[in-house]
Structures are given as structure tokens and as C-alpha cells.
Tab-separated table of C-alpha atoms and ligand atoms in Angstrom:
chain	number	residue	atom	x	y	z
A	254	MET	CA	-33.726	-71.997	-7.582
A	255	THR	CA	-36.396	-69.270	-6.622
A	256	GLU	CA	-35.286	-65.849	-7.535
A	257	MET	CA	-36.808	-62.642	-6.647
A	258	THR	CA	-39.369	-61.188	-9.236
A	259	ARG	CA	-37.080	-58.793	-11.449
A	260	HIS	CA	-38.887	-55.536	-12.887
A	261	ASN	CA	-36.759	-54.414	-15.634
A	262	SER	CA	-38.230	-50.971	-16.244
A	263	THR	CA	-37.100	-47.957	-14.127
A	264	ALA	CA	-40.528	-46.645	-14.287
A	265	GLU	CA	-41.904	-49.814	-13.037
A	266	ILE	CA	-39.474	-50.065	-10.427
A	267	ARG	CA	-40.109	-46.231	-9.334
A	268	ALA	CA	-43.845	-46.752	-9.297
A	269	LEU	CA	-43.465	-49.866	-6.635
A	270	ASP	CA	-41.232	-47.601	-4.575
A	271	ALA	CA	-43.433	-44.451	-4.392
A	272	ALA	CA	-46.491	-46.508	-3.647
A	273	HIS	CA	-44.834	-48.645	-0.944
A	274	HIS	CA	-41.604	-47.504	0.233
A	275	ILE	CA	-40.745	-44.925	3.156
A	276	HIS	CA	-37.044	-43.797	2.496
A	277	PRO	CA	-34.977	-42.899	5.648
A	278	PHE	CA	-34.456	-38.689	6.072
A	279	THR	CA	-36.378	-38.205	2.867
A	280	ASN	CA	-39.377	-35.914	2.076
A	281	THR	CA	-41.370	-38.561	0.490
A	282	ARG	CA	-43.638	-36.478	-1.230
A	283	GLU	CA	-40.752	-34.616	-3.295
A	284	LEU	CA	-38.932	-37.780	-3.975
A	285	ASN	CA	-42.192	-39.363	-5.616
A	286	ALA	CA	-42.963	-36.250	-7.498
A	287	LYS	CA	-39.379	-37.216	-9.390
A	288	GLY	CA	-38.741	-40.697	-8.637
A	289	ALA	CA	-35.763	-42.507	-6.970
A	290	ARG	CA	-32.709	-43.090	-9.024
A	291	VAL	CA	-32.337	-46.878	-9.326
A	292	ILE	CA	-29.042	-48.574	-8.480
A	293	THR	CA	-28.859	-51.779	-9.878
A	294	GLY	CA	-25.057	-52.570	-9.369
A	295	ALA	CA	-21.433	-52.084	-8.546
A	296	GLU	CA	-17.983	-52.766	-9.015
A	297	GLY	CA	-14.857	-51.382	-7.152
A	298	VAL	CA	-15.775	-47.897	-6.630
A	299	TRP	CA	-18.240	-47.755	-9.559
A	300	LEU	CA	-21.972	-47.844	-9.205
A	301	THR	CA	-24.357	-48.358	-12.134
A	302	ASP	CA	-28.028	-47.205	-12.489
A	303	SER	CA	-30.988	-48.427	-14.173
A	304	GLU	CA	-30.444	-46.055	-17.041
A	305	GLY	CA	-26.693	-47.566	-17.711
A	306	ASN	CA	-24.979	-44.839	-15.939
A	307	ARG	CA	-21.666	-45.296	-14.380
A	308	ILE	CA	-21.283	-43.126	-11.324
A	309	LEU	CA	-18.055	-42.844	-9.118
A	310	ASP	CA	-19.023	-43.320	-5.595
A	311	GLY	CA	-17.348	-40.750	-3.709
A	312	MET	CA	-19.600	-41.791	-0.515
A	313	ALA	CA	-18.463	-45.080	-0.221
A	314	GLY	CA	-22.216	-46.258	0.031
A	315	LEU	CA	-23.021	-44.100	3.113
A	316	TRP	CA	-19.496	-44.022	4.490
A	317	CYS	CA	-19.216	-47.796	4.785
A	318	MET	CA	-17.689	-49.324	1.686
A	319	ALA	CA	-14.122	-49.455	2.255
A	320	ALA	CA	-12.833	-52.685	0.379
A	321	GLY	CA	-14.778	-51.711	-2.497
A	322	TYR	CA	-17.555	-53.431	-4.325
A	323	GLY	CA	-17.786	-56.781	-6.150
A	324	ARG	CA	-15.496	-58.674	-3.264
A	325	GLN	CA	-16.221	-62.328	-3.916
A	326	GLU	CA	-14.223	-63.417	-0.909
A	327	ILE	CA	-16.717	-61.618	1.421
A	328	VAL	CA	-19.743	-62.894	-0.704
A	329	ASP	CA	-18.264	-66.408	-0.422
A	330	ALA	CA	-17.627	-66.359	3.209
A	331	VAL	CA	-21.011	-65.198	3.697
A	332	ALA	CA	-22.490	-67.743	1.825
A	333	GLU	CA	-20.727	-70.595	3.206
A	334	GLN	CA	-21.487	-69.460	6.639
A	335	MET	CA	-25.307	-69.327	5.879
A	336	ARG	CA	-25.134	-72.839	4.709
A	337	GLU	CA	-23.351	-73.949	7.668
A	338	LEU	CA	-25.229	-72.034	10.281
A	339	PRO	CA	-27.359	-69.046	9.238
A	340	PHE	CA	-28.246	-68.017	12.680
A	341	TYR	CA	-27.750	-68.904	16.254
A	342	ASN	CA	-28.016	-66.521	19.114
A	343	THR	CA	-25.248	-65.664	21.634
A	344	PHE	CA	-27.492	-65.063	24.564
A	345	PHE	CA	-27.950	-68.357	26.465
A	346	GLN	CA	-24.511	-69.643	27.083
A	347	THR	CA	-23.800	-70.207	23.551
A	348	THR	CA	-21.173	-69.006	21.041
A	349	HIS	CA	-20.123	-69.796	17.160
A	350	GLU	CA	-16.712	-69.653	15.576
A	351	PRO	CA	-17.079	-66.526	13.608
A	352	VAL	CA	-18.196	-64.249	16.579
A	353	ALA	CA	-15.057	-65.579	18.873
A	354	GLU	CA	-12.647	-65.407	15.722
A	355	LEU	CA	-13.711	-61.939	14.952
A	356	SER	CA	-13.676	-60.603	18.691
A	357	GLN	CA	-10.130	-61.537	18.715
A	358	LEU	CA	-9.336	-60.188	15.211
A	359	LEU	CA	-10.638	-56.691	16.454
A	360	SER	CA	-8.497	-57.113	19.518
A	361	THR	CA	-5.293	-57.083	17.404
A	362	LEU	CA	-6.492	-54.130	15.021
A	363	THR	CA	-7.918	-51.617	17.459
A	364	PRO	CA	-6.032	-49.564	20.259
A	365	PRO	CA	-4.222	-51.728	23.085
A	366	GLN	CA	-6.690	-50.791	25.769
A	367	PHE	CA	-9.549	-52.524	23.811
A	368	ASN	CA	-9.905	-56.313	24.094
A	369	ARG	CA	-13.564	-57.038	24.298
A	370	PHE	CA	-16.558	-56.430	21.862
A	371	PHE	CA	-20.384	-56.359	22.103
A	372	TYR	CA	-22.032	-56.661	18.847
A	373	THR	CA	-25.149	-55.067	17.209
A	374	SER	CA	-26.610	-54.418	13.895
A	375	SER	CA	-26.061	-50.895	13.628
A	376	GLY	CA	-24.152	-47.806	14.988
A	377	SER	CA	-27.344	-46.289	16.531
A	378	GLU	CA	-27.343	-49.524	18.487
A	379	ALA	CA	-24.017	-49.512	19.492
A	380	ASN	CA	-24.503	-46.026	20.817
A	381	ASP	CA	-27.721	-47.009	22.826
A	382	THR	CA	-25.518	-50.089	24.493
A	383	ILE	CA	-22.421	-47.670	25.323
A	384	ILE	CA	-24.915	-45.458	27.026
A	385	ARG	CA	-26.359	-48.252	29.035
A	386	LEU	CA	-22.757	-49.569	29.719
A	387	VAL	CA	-21.319	-46.317	30.956
A	388	THR	CA	-24.352	-45.348	33.256
A	389	TYR	CA	-24.081	-49.028	34.389
A	390	TYR	CA	-20.485	-48.778	34.930
A	391	TRP	CA	-20.851	-45.739	37.150
A	392	GLN	CA	-23.644	-47.547	39.010
A	393	LEU	CA	-21.439	-50.246	39.923
A	394	LEU	CA	-18.770	-47.947	41.214
A	395	ASP	CA	-21.469	-46.555	43.584
A	396	LYS	CA	-21.897	-43.244	41.423
A	397	PRO	CA	-25.366	-43.361	40.062
A	398	ARG	CA	-25.804	-39.706	40.055
A	399	LYS	CA	-22.994	-39.904	37.060
A	400	ASN	CA	-25.537	-40.238	34.262
A	401	VAL	CA	-25.127	-37.213	32.034
A	402	ILE	CA	-23.821	-37.532	28.489
A	403	VAL	CA	-22.404	-34.511	27.048
A	404	SER	CA	-21.961	-34.742	23.090
A	405	ARG	CA	-21.796	-32.046	20.667
A	406	ARG	CA	-23.888	-29.912	18.642
A	407	GLY	CA	-23.688	-31.095	14.634
A	408	GLY	CA	-22.823	-34.512	16.024
A	409	TYR	CA	-24.601	-37.618	14.535
A	410	HIS	CA	-24.784	-40.540	16.453
A	411	GLY	CA	-27.620	-42.584	14.965
A	412	SER	CA	-31.530	-42.521	14.789
A	413	THR	CA	-32.659	-44.987	17.760
A	414	VAL	CA	-34.384	-42.462	20.684
A	415	ALA	CA	-31.250	-42.766	22.563
A	416	ALA	CA	-28.613	-42.170	19.821
A	417	ALA	CA	-31.059	-39.289	18.305
A	418	ALA	CA	-31.070	-37.616	21.868
A	419	VAL	CA	-27.296	-37.572	22.091
A	420	GLY	CA	-27.199	-36.310	18.489
A	421	GLY	CA	-26.698	-32.764	18.060
A	422	PHE	CA	-28.881	-32.435	14.732
A	423	ASP	CA	-31.561	-29.514	15.422
A	424	ALA	CA	-33.891	-31.156	12.792
A	425	MET	CA	-33.970	-34.129	14.715
A	426	HIS	CA	-34.642	-32.398	18.114
A	427	ARG	CA	-37.324	-30.412	16.527
A	428	GLN	CA	-39.368	-33.605	15.519
A	429	PRO	CA	-41.201	-34.983	18.788
A	430	GLY	CA	-40.499	-38.139	20.284
A	431	LEU	CA	-37.236	-38.048	22.027
A	432	PRO	CA	-38.133	-38.242	25.836
A	433	VAL	CA	-34.438	-38.711	26.924
A	434	GLY	CA	-32.863	-36.249	29.493
A	435	ASN	CA	-29.407	-35.888	30.843
A	436	VAL	CA	-27.923	-34.990	27.698
A	437	PHE	CA	-25.917	-31.762	27.089
A	438	HIS	CA	-24.566	-30.640	23.862
A	439	ALA	CA	-21.248	-28.597	23.739
A	440	PRO	CA	-19.938	-26.422	20.742
A	441	ARG	CA	-18.233	-27.928	17.717
A	442	PRO	CA	-14.938	-27.140	16.256
A	443	ALA	CA	-16.419	-25.708	12.951
A	444	TRP	CA	-13.721	-23.081	12.453
A	445	TRP	CA	-14.944	-21.939	8.687
A	446	ALA	CA	-18.595	-21.564	10.268
A	447	GLU	CA	-17.841	-20.348	13.642
A	448	GLY	CA	-14.260	-19.386	14.181
A	449	GLY	CA	-14.614	-15.448	13.580
A	450	ASP	CA	-11.488	-13.682	13.551
A	451	MET	CA	-9.479	-16.168	15.533
A	452	SER	CA	-6.895	-18.499	13.982
A	453	PRO	CA	-7.941	-22.140	13.737
A	454	GLU	CA	-5.402	-22.909	16.605
A	455	ASP	CA	-6.979	-20.764	18.862
A	456	PHE	CA	-10.194	-21.586	17.958
A	457	GLY	CA	-9.664	-25.024	18.784
A	458	GLN	CA	-8.490	-24.291	22.263
A	459	LYS	CA	-11.530	-22.255	22.712
A	460	VAL	CA	-13.878	-24.655	21.655
A	461	ALA	CA	-11.982	-27.314	24.005
A	462	ARG	CA	-11.939	-24.609	27.129
A	463	ASP	CA	-15.895	-24.174	26.639
A	464	THR	CA	-16.304	-27.868	26.111
A	465	LEU	CA	-14.812	-28.199	29.715
A	466	SER	CA	-16.574	-25.484	31.232
A	467	LEU	CA	-19.689	-26.986	30.428
A	468	ILE	CA	-18.590	-29.989	31.873
A	469	ASP	CA	-17.411	-28.407	34.915
A	470	GLY	CA	-20.770	-26.090	34.897
A	471	ILE	CA	-22.820	-29.611	34.966
A	472	GLY	CA	-20.778	-31.089	37.598
A	473	VAL	CA	-18.047	-33.942	37.191
A	474	ASP	CA	-20.015	-35.887	39.584
A	475	ARG	CA	-22.782	-35.953	37.273
A	476	VAL	CA	-20.880	-36.323	33.909
A	477	ALA	CA	-20.707	-39.811	32.906
A	478	ALA	CA	-18.876	-39.403	29.342
A	479	PHE	CA	-18.216	-37.257	26.773
A	480	LEU	CA	-19.155	-38.682	23.095
A	481	ALA	CA	-17.770	-37.410	19.972
A	482	GLU	CA	-16.871	-38.298	16.429
A	483	PRO	CA	-12.961	-37.900	16.347
A	484	VAL	CA	-13.945	-35.868	12.855
A	485	MET	CA	-17.557	-34.899	12.525
A	486	GLY	CA	-19.327	-36.842	9.549
A	487	ALA	CA	-22.557	-36.496	8.427
A	488	GLY	CA	-22.302	-32.753	10.299
A	489	GLY	CA	-20.148	-31.705	7.498
A	490	VAL	CA	-16.784	-33.334	7.689
A	491	VAL	CA	-15.595	-30.702	10.351
A	492	ILE	CA	-11.891	-31.620	10.787
A	493	PRO	CA	-10.887	-30.141	14.206
A	494	PRO	CA	-8.239	-27.656	14.401
A	495	GLU	CA	-5.001	-29.650	15.608
A	496	THR	CA	-5.182	-28.039	18.999
A	497	TYR	CA	-8.585	-29.324	19.827
A	498	TRP	CA	-8.402	-32.732	20.558
A	499	PRO	CA	-5.014	-32.760	23.040
A	500	MET	CA	-6.440	-29.982	24.946
A	501	LEU	CA	-9.784	-31.717	25.419
A	502	TRP	CA	-8.470	-34.964	25.938
A	503	ALA	CA	-6.029	-33.673	28.711
A	504	GLY	CA	-9.043	-32.015	30.325
A	505	LEU	CA	-11.347	-35.147	30.257
A	506	LYS	CA	-8.777	-37.263	31.606
A	507	GLU	CA	-7.901	-34.655	34.562
A	508	ARG	CA	-11.660	-34.861	35.463
A	509	GLY	CA	-12.412	-38.527	35.334
A	510	VAL	CA	-15.028	-38.095	32.297
A	511	LEU	CA	-15.019	-41.153	30.103
A	512	LEU	CA	-14.434	-40.695	26.588
A	513	ILE	CA	-16.669	-42.401	23.989
A	514	SER	CA	-15.269	-42.237	20.478
A	515	ASP	CA	-17.977	-42.559	17.942
A	516	GLU	CA	-15.709	-44.380	15.322
A	517	VAL	CA	-18.717	-45.500	12.981
A	518	ILE	CA	-17.293	-43.517	9.965
A	519	CYS	CA	-13.810	-42.585	11.268
A	520	GLY	CA	-13.214	-46.229	12.036
A	521	PHE	CA	-11.260	-48.618	9.804
A	522	GLY	CA	-8.907	-46.228	7.736
A	523	ARG	CA	-11.327	-43.144	6.787
A	524	THR	CA	-8.849	-40.572	8.707
A	525	GLY	CA	-5.532	-42.370	7.741
A	526	ASN	CA	-5.216	-44.746	10.868
A	527	TRP	CA	-7.108	-47.639	11.759
A	528	PHE	CA	-9.171	-45.458	14.228
A	529	GLY	CA	-9.888	-41.748	14.325
A	530	CYS	CA	-9.010	-41.871	18.023
A	531	GLU	CA	-5.358	-42.666	16.808
A	532	THR	CA	-4.979	-40.035	14.537
A	533	TYR	CA	-5.689	-37.509	17.121
A	534	GLY	CA	-4.096	-38.995	20.011
A	535	THR	CA	-6.933	-39.705	22.495
A	536	GLU	CA	-7.644	-42.815	24.358
A	537	PRO	CA	-10.986	-43.665	24.829
A	538	ASP	CA	-12.940	-46.071	27.117
A	539	PHE	CA	-15.405	-46.934	24.438
A	540	MET	CA	-15.569	-46.885	20.503
A	541	THR	CA	-18.632	-47.062	18.551
A	542	MET	CA	-18.075	-49.036	15.408
A	543	ALA	CA	-20.570	-50.018	12.283
A	544	LYS	CA	-20.136	-49.222	8.720
A	545	ALA	CA	-16.656	-50.160	7.355
A	546	LEU	CA	-16.795	-53.070	9.991
A	547	THR	CA	-17.951	-55.006	7.230
A	548	SER	CA	-17.775	-52.593	4.268
A	549	GLY	CA	-21.561	-52.605	4.467
A	550	TYR	CA	-21.715	-56.063	2.867
A	551	VAL	CA	-24.099	-57.247	5.684
A	552	PRO	CA	-25.407	-54.725	8.675
A	553	MET	CA	-23.167	-54.748	11.747
A	554	GLY	CA	-22.101	-52.509	14.254
A	555	ALA	CA	-19.691	-53.166	17.419
A	556	VAL	CA	-18.919	-51.628	20.439
A	557	ALA	CA	-15.014	-51.657	21.652
A	558	VAL	CA	-14.840	-51.874	25.740
A	559	SER	CA	-11.409	-50.884	27.330
A	560	ASP	CA	-9.874	-53.353	29.773
A	561	ARG	CA	-10.413	-50.992	32.807
A	562	ILE	CA	-14.258	-50.646	32.152
A	563	ALA	CA	-14.512	-54.573	31.432
A	564	GLU	CA	-12.933	-55.343	34.427
A	565	VAL	CA	-15.399	-53.636	36.684
A	566	LEU	CA	-18.291	-54.749	34.630
A	567	ILE	CA	-17.300	-58.364	35.007
A	568	ASP	CA	-15.860	-58.611	38.295
A	569	LYS	CA	-18.583	-56.229	40.058
A	570	GLY	CA	-21.439	-56.569	37.696
A	571	SER	CA	-23.996	-59.179	37.301
A	572	GLU	CA	-25.976	-59.645	34.108
A	573	PHE	CA	-25.956	-56.857	31.700
A	574	THR	CA	-29.427	-56.850	30.834
A	575	HIS	CA	-29.189	-55.718	27.475
A	576	GLY	CA	-28.842	-57.598	23.821
A	577	TYR	CA	-30.370	-57.934	20.094
A	578	THR	CA	-31.384	-61.112	18.586
A	579	TYR	CA	-28.719	-60.262	16.157
A	580	SER	CA	-25.903	-59.537	18.330
A	581	GLY	CA	-22.857	-61.384	16.834
A	582	HIS	CA	-24.832	-62.589	13.711
A	583	PRO	CA	-22.791	-65.323	12.178
A	584	ALA	CA	-22.909	-64.376	8.852
A	585	ALA	CA	-22.552	-60.503	9.633
A	586	ALA	CA	-19.249	-61.829	11.738
A	587	ALA	CA	-18.107	-63.833	8.662
A	588	ALA	CA	-18.333	-60.933	6.311
A	589	ALA	CA	-16.731	-58.439	8.847
A	590	LEU	CA	-13.779	-61.069	9.131
A	591	VAL	CA	-13.034	-61.238	5.478
A	592	ASN	CA	-13.494	-57.699	5.057
A	593	LEU	CA	-11.081	-56.794	7.959
A	594	ARG	CA	-8.326	-59.238	6.735
A	595	ILE	CA	-8.534	-57.803	3.109
A	596	LEU	CA	-7.998	-54.426	4.843
A	597	ARG	CA	-5.070	-55.594	6.751
A	598	ASP	CA	-3.523	-57.764	4.562
A	599	GLU	CA	-4.031	-55.569	1.394
A	600	GLY	CA	-2.532	-52.569	3.440
A	601	LEU	CA	-5.519	-50.527	2.741
A	602	VAL	CA	-5.105	-48.241	5.645
A	603	GLU	CA	-1.398	-47.829	5.190
A	604	ARG	CA	-2.273	-46.581	1.687
A	605	VAL	CA	-4.845	-43.963	2.566
A	606	ARG	CA	-2.235	-42.644	5.299
A	607	ASP	CA	0.948	-42.811	2.802
A	608	ASP	CA	-0.048	-42.947	-0.753
A	609	ILE	CA	-3.484	-42.682	-2.231
A	610	GLY	CA	-4.761	-40.376	0.630
A	611	PRO	CA	-1.953	-37.463	0.270
A	612	TYR	CA	-2.376	-37.962	-3.610
A	613	LEU	CA	-6.064	-37.130	-3.232
A	614	GLN	CA	-5.667	-34.666	-0.642
A	615	GLU	CA	-3.337	-32.373	-2.534
A	616	LYS	CA	-5.528	-32.325	-5.569
A	617	TRP	CA	-8.722	-32.112	-3.534
A	618	THR	CA	-7.375	-28.973	-1.407
A	619	ALA	CA	-6.245	-27.374	-4.889
A	620	LEU	CA	-10.043	-26.927	-5.355
A	621	ALA	CA	-10.008	-24.036	-2.729
A	622	ASP	CA	-8.721	-21.840	-5.726
A	623	HIS	CA	-12.014	-22.162	-7.366
A	624	PRO	CA	-13.971	-18.748	-6.951
A	625	LEU	CA	-17.035	-20.794	-5.158
A	626	VAL	CA	-14.634	-22.557	-2.576
A	627	GLY	CA	-14.000	-21.146	0.487
A	628	GLU	CA	-11.867	-24.034	2.138
A	629	ALA	CA	-11.339	-27.198	0.689
A	630	VAL	CA	-10.048	-29.650	3.639
A	631	MET	CA	-9.456	-33.563	3.639
A	632	LYS	CA	-8.215	-35.660	6.507
A	633	GLY	CA	-7.227	-39.208	5.240
A	634	PHE	CA	-9.821	-40.087	2.722
A	635	PHE	CA	-12.521	-37.824	4.433
A	636	GLY	CA	-13.034	-34.547	2.734
A	637	ALA	CA	-15.057	-31.379	2.432
A	638	MET	CA	-15.623	-28.202	0.349
A	639	GLN	CA	-17.204	-25.076	1.543
A	640	LEU	CA	-18.982	-23.297	-1.094
A	641	CYS	CA	-19.757	-19.747	-0.158
A	642	ALA	CA	-20.916	-16.287	-1.790
A	643	ASP	CA	-17.626	-14.433	-0.674
A	644	LYS	CA	-14.397	-16.303	0.035
A	645	ALA	CA	-12.465	-13.658	1.698
A	646	GLY	CA	-15.065	-12.629	4.270
A	647	ARG	CA	-16.082	-16.349	4.655
A	648	VAL	CA	-19.927	-15.195	3.985
A	649	PRO	CA	-22.043	-18.063	3.260
A	650	PHE	CA	-24.971	-18.421	0.765
A	651	PRO	CA	-28.365	-17.803	2.150
A	652	GLU	CA	-29.918	-21.132	3.445
A	653	ASP	CA	-32.968	-20.980	1.149
A	654	ALA	CA	-30.914	-20.648	-1.895
A	655	GLU	CA	-29.972	-24.519	-1.348
A	656	VAL	CA	-26.633	-24.229	-3.397
A	657	GLY	CA	-25.420	-27.454	-1.745
A	658	ILE	CA	-28.217	-29.222	-3.204
A	659	ILE	CA	-27.786	-27.561	-6.788
A	660	ALA	CA	-24.160	-28.573	-6.423
A	661	ARG	CA	-24.680	-32.370	-5.341
A	662	ASP	CA	-27.418	-33.111	-8.317
A	663	HIS	CA	-24.794	-31.271	-10.655
A	664	SER	CA	-22.154	-33.936	-9.198
A	665	PHE	CA	-24.443	-36.998	-9.572
A	666	ASN	CA	-25.273	-36.055	-13.202
A	667	SER	CA	-21.547	-35.518	-13.752
A	668	GLY	CA	-20.808	-39.216	-12.571
A	669	LEU	CA	-19.763	-38.598	-9.098
A	670	VAL	CA	-21.451	-39.414	-5.961
A	671	MET	CA	-20.565	-36.255	-3.683
A	672	ARG	CA	-23.104	-35.230	-0.533
A	673	ALA	CA	-24.130	-31.983	0.408
A	674	VAL	CA	-24.293	-30.865	4.278
A	675	GLY	CA	-25.966	-27.415	3.671
A	676	ASP	CA	-23.303	-25.552	1.302
A	677	ARG	CA	-20.607	-28.035	2.188
A	678	LEU	CA	-19.903	-30.785	-0.403
A	679	ILE	CA	-18.367	-33.969	1.067
A	680	VAL	CA	-16.771	-36.929	-0.140
A	681	SER	CA	-15.369	-40.246	1.532
A	682	PRO	CA	-14.307	-42.524	-1.307
A	683	PRO	CA	-13.790	-46.387	-0.970
A	684	LEU	CA	-10.115	-47.025	0.254
A	685	VAL	CA	-9.408	-49.001	-2.610
A	686	LEU	CA	-9.475	-46.018	-5.141
A	687	SER	CA	-7.166	-45.858	-7.600
A	688	ARG	CA	-5.041	-42.919	-8.878
A	689	ALA	CA	-6.813	-42.913	-12.235
A	690	GLU	CA	-10.150	-42.838	-10.178
A	691	ALA	CA	-8.565	-40.274	-7.663
A	692	ASP	CA	-8.093	-37.724	-10.923
A	693	ASP	CA	-11.457	-38.721	-12.111
A	694	LEU	CA	-12.712	-37.797	-9.053
A	695	ILE	CA	-11.211	-34.459	-8.882
A	696	GLU	CA	-12.216	-33.852	-12.603
A	697	LYS	CA	-15.702	-34.469	-11.941
A	698	ALA	CA	-15.734	-32.024	-8.578
A	699	ALA	CA	-14.286	-29.591	-10.968
A	700	VAL	CA	-17.050	-29.691	-13.508
A	701	THR	CA	-19.612	-29.678	-10.656
A	702	LEU	CA	-17.714	-26.446	-9.241
A	703	ASP	CA	-18.316	-24.927	-12.859
A	704	LYS	CA	-21.525	-25.800	-13.453
A	705	THR	CA	-22.573	-24.761	-9.908
A	706	LEU	CA	-20.831	-21.474	-10.126
A	707	ALA	CA	-22.723	-20.711	-13.754
A	708	ASP	CA	-26.095	-21.523	-11.844
A	709	VAL	CA	-25.152	-19.284	-8.917
A	710	ARG	CA	-24.213	-16.081	-11.059
A	711	ARG	CA	-27.706	-16.876	-13.125
A	712	LEU	CA	-29.375	-16.651	-9.767
A	713	GLY	CA	-27.434	-13.581	-8.778
A	714	LEU	CA	-26.268	-15.045	-5.862
A	715	THR	CA	-22.818	-13.416	-5.935
B	18	PXG	N1	-22.601	-42.825	14.261
B	18	PXG	C1	-22.011	-42.002	13.603
B	18	PXG	C2	-20.903	-41.183	13.617
B	18	PXG	C3	-22.869	-42.345	12.046
B	18	PXG	O1	-22.254	-41.714	11.048
B	18	PXG	C4	-24.313	-43.504	13.054
B	18	PXG	C5	-23.506	-43.608	14.646
B	18	PXG	C6	-25.623	-44.448	13.320
B	18	PXG	O2	-25.147	-45.723	12.548
B	18	PXG	P1	-26.529	-46.826	11.866
B	18	PXG	O3	-25.637	-47.924	11.590
B	18	PXG	O4	-27.400	-46.771	12.907
B	18	PXG	O5	-27.033	-45.728	10.909
B	18	PXG	C7	-23.585	-42.819	12.011
B	18	PXG	C8	-24.381	-43.290	10.994
B	18	PXG	C9	-25.216	-39.204	6.452
B	18	PXG	C10	-25.507	-40.244	7.285
B	18	PXG	O6	-26.426	-38.379	5.943
B	18	PXG	C11	-24.890	-40.680	8.192
B	18	PXG	C12	-24.985	-41.887	8.870
B	18	PXG	C13	-26.209	-42.376	8.547
B	18	PXG	C14	-27.280	-42.138	7.537
B	18	PXG	C15	-27.019	-40.922	6.900
B	18	PXG	O7	-24.359	-38.860	6.204
B	18	PXG	N2	-24.079	-42.307	9.786
């Protein structure tokens, strides 16, 4: 059996990495100066690094690890599929069992309007696919001018050219290379940062109204679809006020603007239901899926297409000229099948809704009592903590103080992966987290806050 060369010293791996690897969303010069942390293994919710540290993975890998690390059933299914049929395409009048079975299983897990699925290898590709499907749909209905996508500031939809263009990250738009038009960005329902003196409820309605006004200004004859995450993830776990989605959804429906629910993070239990759109009561025509679809064991993304859209595409359309070599990859489909059965049969989504979710939420939201924390919010297993200079006045720290980064590093060094989005610390643990591990997570988060507060005081930031 051939094996990969194993380098056993951390320094050696770091040197190879620094010399030859370009990391995503990373300042390579800065990283190379300090060296990357080398992750060597994982089990359950725990990571191990090359120095032997055990770290609680509060970010589920990168929002994807739902079923937990070390699931032998998934590994076995993928290995068996690879032995039987490691690859065959689904382009030329061919299919295979894992992709057909996965599609059937997804039709039982997704909201009732979804019975057809298109596959990709990532969330970005899935969003690109949806943009092409949406504009094709309107063309088939003789409305070719309906080709504008409205998405949101602060939304993240991926890094391919089209997905980055609909994304609302200023830094990505500042970097050249996004030659995609027909995109408008609506405001985000981020009450802590932007709600001013309004109550969260009033602010939610205001943002919904402003979004609908933006759409009306562009013209309903031009707007093909509104694209949004039910809860904004990479933008800092922005949990919308409860008033936002009902008003916005009613307005979209009234105007005949399609809703694309980007469920790449929210999907498969993160918000306490199978899909985020169920948590907020919307009925989208498309869902973007990836990440927890396979718990990240093998890359896979998917697009859910509603019956009313699929009927037009199939009955009126001819060939949909779009596809990826790995659309419906058999090994990825095998991983997804077993992973989704685990989530379903172990009741992991219900557990987040009814048991471990409320347990963690209560402890997490109590962290708001810490002097550094402006708000601590959690929906399902999706949490954020806003660090700030003055709680009562909702005054942020100066951006260049990078308090979020200071806190993130303390967290990592205390044995907990949290992410910092600006000065918002976010968590999204694997759905299999136990009560004892939830206690541990909270304890480590509290230590992180204390250490950060000490630094903030030393730096004279409060
Ligand atoms: N939509 C959403 C909502 C996402 O969160 C994508 C689409 C793109 O998926 P792919 O598989 O193409 O990466 C994502 C991805 C972060 C971070 O820093 C988040 C993502 C990816 C990388 C980093 O939070 N989300």
C-alpha cells in the first residue's frame, strides 16, 4: 500500500506550507511569518494539533461538521463506493445509484415544494448555478429583462465570480475581477450595529420595508430574485429580528420576486430546524446547500429547485447548458446519504431544537453579563457575541484595535475555536455536542472574555 509521506515535525510541515501553499482568505506574508497551526486529527467535536493540543471545534470545521468527526459509517460508505465506482459523469444520459437515492432522500428532508436537485462541489458553484437557473426560468416565461439579483450587504454567497458579486463583502468588491452586473445590495437586519434608537422589532420591519422599496425602485419587471441567508453566517451571525422575514416574505410574494434561500450554513439543523427557511416561515423557490450536506467529509453542494420552477424548466426548456464534471459525484453522494441518515436517525436536528440547543443558548446568552459583551445571541446552534467598548451606548471598539482578533487568539489558545468577524465572536458547534462539552465551551468562552478584557484594559480601550 502506498502511503503519503509523513512529515513528523511541526516546523517541517510549516516550512513546506509557507513555501508552496496559498491559503484562502489569508494574508500569506503574515501567516508565513508566524506559521500555520497544523491540525492532525479529530474525533467527535475535538481537534488535535501537531503539538498535541486538544481543541473544541466551536466552528464545526468551517460551519460544516454536523455529524461529528470520526464517523466510521461515512468513511466506510465512501470507501465502498470508491471501490465499486469511484467516478462516472451524469452528463451523457447516465446516472448511478447513490445520486438517485440521495435525490430521493433530499426530497423527504427538504420543505414540500422541493423534489428536484442539481449537484455541485461547493456552495459557490451552487449559487452560480441558481443565478443561471433563475435567469433561464424568466427567459422561458418571456421575461428576459428579469435578470437582476438583489442580495444583501454583509451576505456571503461564495468566492466564484458570480457568487462573490452577489455577496455583500466590501473587501471582496474592492479587489478587482468581479465583472458581473445586475446586482443590487439591500440593507442587512443587523440591529446591534445599525438599529440606532429603534426597537429590534421596529428595525426589522424598517429593513424589510427598505428592501422592498429598493426592489420597487429597480422595478419588479427587472428583479428576478432576492437572495439571502435566513441567518447571515460569515457576515457575523446576524440573527434577524422576528419581524423581518414575515414582512419581507409577504412583500416578495406579492411582487412575484423569487426567493433564493442560501442554506449553505443554515441548512441541515443549524437553526434548530432542517432548514433556516422553516425557522423563519418563508417558502423559497430555490435553496443553496453544501457544507453539512456531507458534514464536510467529501466536498458537495446542491441546488434545490421548487416544483413550480422545475415544471417550467422541464416542460418549456430545452437543454440547460450548465454542469460540472463532478455534479453528483458518486463518492460525495455516498457520503451525503450516510451523513443525512445519521442526522435523521439520531434525531440530531430535533436535539438542537428541543434539548442541547436551548441548553447551550441559555448559557451562551448569559455571557452578555460580561462587561465586554454588548449582546450575546444564539439561534439553534448558531451564536454570536458582540464585544464592545460601552455596552449601554452600543459603542464599538476602534476597528484598528482588532479586539476580535485578540479574543479569537485567546480562545484558540484556551482550547476553543471561535471565529472573529470584526469584534463579533461566533460559534457554530457540531450538532453532536454533549452537555458536558457545552459546559466546557461556555467555560472556555468565559476565560477568553476575561483574558481579552485584561488586554483591553491594558491597551486603554475602555
Ligand atoms: N453561501 C454561504 C451562506 C456560505 O456561508 C458559501 C455560500 C460558499 O460555499 P463554498 O462551499 O463555495 O465555500 C458559503 C461559504 C467564513 C467562511 O469565514 C464561510 C464560508 C466559506 C469560507 C469561510 O465564515 N461559507
